[in-house]
Coordinates of C-alpha atoms in Angstrom, one line a residue:
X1 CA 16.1 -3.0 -6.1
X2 CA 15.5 0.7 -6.7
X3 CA 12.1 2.8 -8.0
X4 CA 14.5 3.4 -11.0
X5 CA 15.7 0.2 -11.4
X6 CA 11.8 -1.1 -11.1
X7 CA 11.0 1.5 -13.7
X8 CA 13.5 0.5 -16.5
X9 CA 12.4 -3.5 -15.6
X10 CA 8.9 -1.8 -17.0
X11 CA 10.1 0.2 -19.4
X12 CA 12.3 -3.1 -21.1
X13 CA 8.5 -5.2 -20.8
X14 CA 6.9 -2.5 -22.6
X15 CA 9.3 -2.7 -25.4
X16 CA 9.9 -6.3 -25.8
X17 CA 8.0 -9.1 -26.5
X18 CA 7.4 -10.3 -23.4
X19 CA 4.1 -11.3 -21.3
X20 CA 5.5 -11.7 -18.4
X21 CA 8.6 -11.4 -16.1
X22 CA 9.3 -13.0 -13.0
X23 CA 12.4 -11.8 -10.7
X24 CA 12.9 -13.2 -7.3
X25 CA 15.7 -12.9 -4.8
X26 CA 16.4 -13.4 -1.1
X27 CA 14.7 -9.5 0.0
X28 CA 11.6 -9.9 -2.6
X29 CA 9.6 -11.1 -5.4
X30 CA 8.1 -9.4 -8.4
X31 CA 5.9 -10.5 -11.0
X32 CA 5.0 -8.4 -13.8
X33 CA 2.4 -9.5 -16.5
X34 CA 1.1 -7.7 -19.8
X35 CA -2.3 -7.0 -20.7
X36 CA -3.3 -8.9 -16.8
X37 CA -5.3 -8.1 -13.9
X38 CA -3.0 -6.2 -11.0
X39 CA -0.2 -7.9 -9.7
X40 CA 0.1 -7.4 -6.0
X41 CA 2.6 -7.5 -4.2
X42 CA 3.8 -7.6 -0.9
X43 CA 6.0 -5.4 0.4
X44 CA 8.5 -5.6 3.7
X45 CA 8.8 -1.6 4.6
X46 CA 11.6 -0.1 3.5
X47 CA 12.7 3.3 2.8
X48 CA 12.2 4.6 -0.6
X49 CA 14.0 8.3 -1.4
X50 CA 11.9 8.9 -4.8
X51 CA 10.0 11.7 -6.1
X52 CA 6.2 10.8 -6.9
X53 CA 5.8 9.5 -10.5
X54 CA 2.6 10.5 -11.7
X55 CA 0.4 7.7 -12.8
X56 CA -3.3 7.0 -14.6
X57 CA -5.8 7.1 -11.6
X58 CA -7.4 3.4 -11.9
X59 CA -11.3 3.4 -12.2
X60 CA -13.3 5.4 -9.5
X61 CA -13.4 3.1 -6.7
X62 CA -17.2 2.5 -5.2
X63 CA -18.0 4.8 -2.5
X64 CA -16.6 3.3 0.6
X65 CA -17.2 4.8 4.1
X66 CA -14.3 5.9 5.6
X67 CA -13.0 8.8 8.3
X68 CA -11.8 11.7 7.3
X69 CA -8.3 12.5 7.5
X70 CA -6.9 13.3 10.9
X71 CA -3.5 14.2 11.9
X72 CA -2.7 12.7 15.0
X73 CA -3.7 14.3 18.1
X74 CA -1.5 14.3 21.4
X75 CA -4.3 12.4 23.2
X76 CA -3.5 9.9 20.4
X77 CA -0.6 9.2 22.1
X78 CA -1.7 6.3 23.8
X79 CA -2.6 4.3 20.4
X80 CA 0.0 2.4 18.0
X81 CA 0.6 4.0 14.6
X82 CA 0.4 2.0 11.4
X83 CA 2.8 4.0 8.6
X84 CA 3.0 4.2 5.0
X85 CA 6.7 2.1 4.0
X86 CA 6.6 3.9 0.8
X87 CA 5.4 6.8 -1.6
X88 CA 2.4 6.3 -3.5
X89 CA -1.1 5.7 -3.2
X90 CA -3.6 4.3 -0.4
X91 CA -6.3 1.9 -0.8
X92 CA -8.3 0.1 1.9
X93 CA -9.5 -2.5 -0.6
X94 CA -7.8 -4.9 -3.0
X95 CA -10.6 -3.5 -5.8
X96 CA -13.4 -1.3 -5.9
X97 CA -16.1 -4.0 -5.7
X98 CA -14.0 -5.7 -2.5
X99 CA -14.5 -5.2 0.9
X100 CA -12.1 -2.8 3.1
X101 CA -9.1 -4.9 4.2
X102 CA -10.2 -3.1 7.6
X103 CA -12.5 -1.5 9.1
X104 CA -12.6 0.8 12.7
X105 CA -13.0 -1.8 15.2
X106 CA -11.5 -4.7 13.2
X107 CA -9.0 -6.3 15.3
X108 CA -5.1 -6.7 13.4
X109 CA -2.5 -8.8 14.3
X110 CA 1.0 -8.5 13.0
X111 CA 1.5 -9.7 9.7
X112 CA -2.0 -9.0 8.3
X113 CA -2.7 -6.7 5.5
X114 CA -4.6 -3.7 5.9
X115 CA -4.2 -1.4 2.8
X116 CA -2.6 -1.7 -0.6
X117 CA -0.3 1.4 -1.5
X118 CA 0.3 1.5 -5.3
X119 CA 3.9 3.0 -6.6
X120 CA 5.1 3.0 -10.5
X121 CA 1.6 0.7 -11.5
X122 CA 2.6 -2.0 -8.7
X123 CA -0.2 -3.0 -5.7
X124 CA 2.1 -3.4 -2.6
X125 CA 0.2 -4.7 0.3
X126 CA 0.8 -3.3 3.1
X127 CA 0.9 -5.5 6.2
X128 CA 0.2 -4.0 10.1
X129 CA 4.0 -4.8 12.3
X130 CA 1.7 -3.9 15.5
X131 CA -1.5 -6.1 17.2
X132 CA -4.4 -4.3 18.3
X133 CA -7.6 -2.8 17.3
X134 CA -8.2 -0.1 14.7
X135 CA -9.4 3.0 16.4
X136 CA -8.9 5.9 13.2
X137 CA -8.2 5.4 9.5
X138 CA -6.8 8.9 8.9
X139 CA -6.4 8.6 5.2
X140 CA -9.1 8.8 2.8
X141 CA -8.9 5.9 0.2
X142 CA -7.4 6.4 -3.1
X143 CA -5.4 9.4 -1.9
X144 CA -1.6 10.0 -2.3
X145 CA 0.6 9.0 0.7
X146 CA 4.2 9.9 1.4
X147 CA 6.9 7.6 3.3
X148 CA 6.3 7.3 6.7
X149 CA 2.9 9.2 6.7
X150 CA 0.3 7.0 9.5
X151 CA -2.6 5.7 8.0
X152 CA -3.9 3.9 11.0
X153 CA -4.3 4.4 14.6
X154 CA -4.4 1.1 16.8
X155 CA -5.3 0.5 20.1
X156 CA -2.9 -2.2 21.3
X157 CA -4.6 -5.2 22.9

């Protein structure tokens, strides 16, 4: 399923009568609900070739301590990169009152979430594809990303 297939899903909800949608098929699932919390969901990484859509900012997230952002250095070469699988943008938390998925020295494993990266009003969590231990979180939280930007730095283990 395309972004613009996604967005005319949202567009038909918006117009009908309908409180909620459910489509699954053998590559994913989405669940879309009215007048509801967030739906996340969880996303396998995949290219997406889309322009930014520009959406309402959610509620100013608490402060959160996080690193600056930091482009990769060459001595960073020795370290596993964790990459954004689509457009959109970064969280380190599932809400503003939540914890950080992760935090710098948290160890990851493959398969567990670490961000959520929100694209067209969906909450796709993003899950780490490497083992290790985070060393540099180089984007700020509630910030656009682009596809394929890193987000984490990981020390493999």
């Amino acid at each position: 399923m395309e972004i613009k297939d996604i967005q005319k899903l949202l567009d038909f909800i918006a117009n009908s009568g309908l409180d909620e949608v459910n489509i699954e098929t053998g590559e994913f699932k989405v669940s879309v609900k009215k007048n509801a919390a967030a739906t996340y969901v969880t996303a396998a990484p995949a290219p997406v070739a889309a322009a930014p859509v520009a959406a309402p900012q959610p509620a100013a997230p608490a402060p959160q301590p996080a690193a600056a952002p930091v482009a990769p250095k060459a001595d960073d070469s020795k370290y596993l990169t964790i990459k954004s699988p689509m457009i959109g943008t970064f969280y380190r938390s599932g809400g503003p009152d939540k914890p950080s998925f992760v935090e710098i020295g948290d160890d990851v494993t493959t398969g567990k979430v670490v961000c959520i990266v929100e694209a067209m009003k969906l909450f796709n969590e993003i899950e780490s594809e490497v083992s290790g231990r985070i060393v540099k979180v180089l984007v700020e939280n509630a910030t656009p990303v682009e596809y394929d930007q890193p987000l984490f730095l990981v020390e493999p283990i």
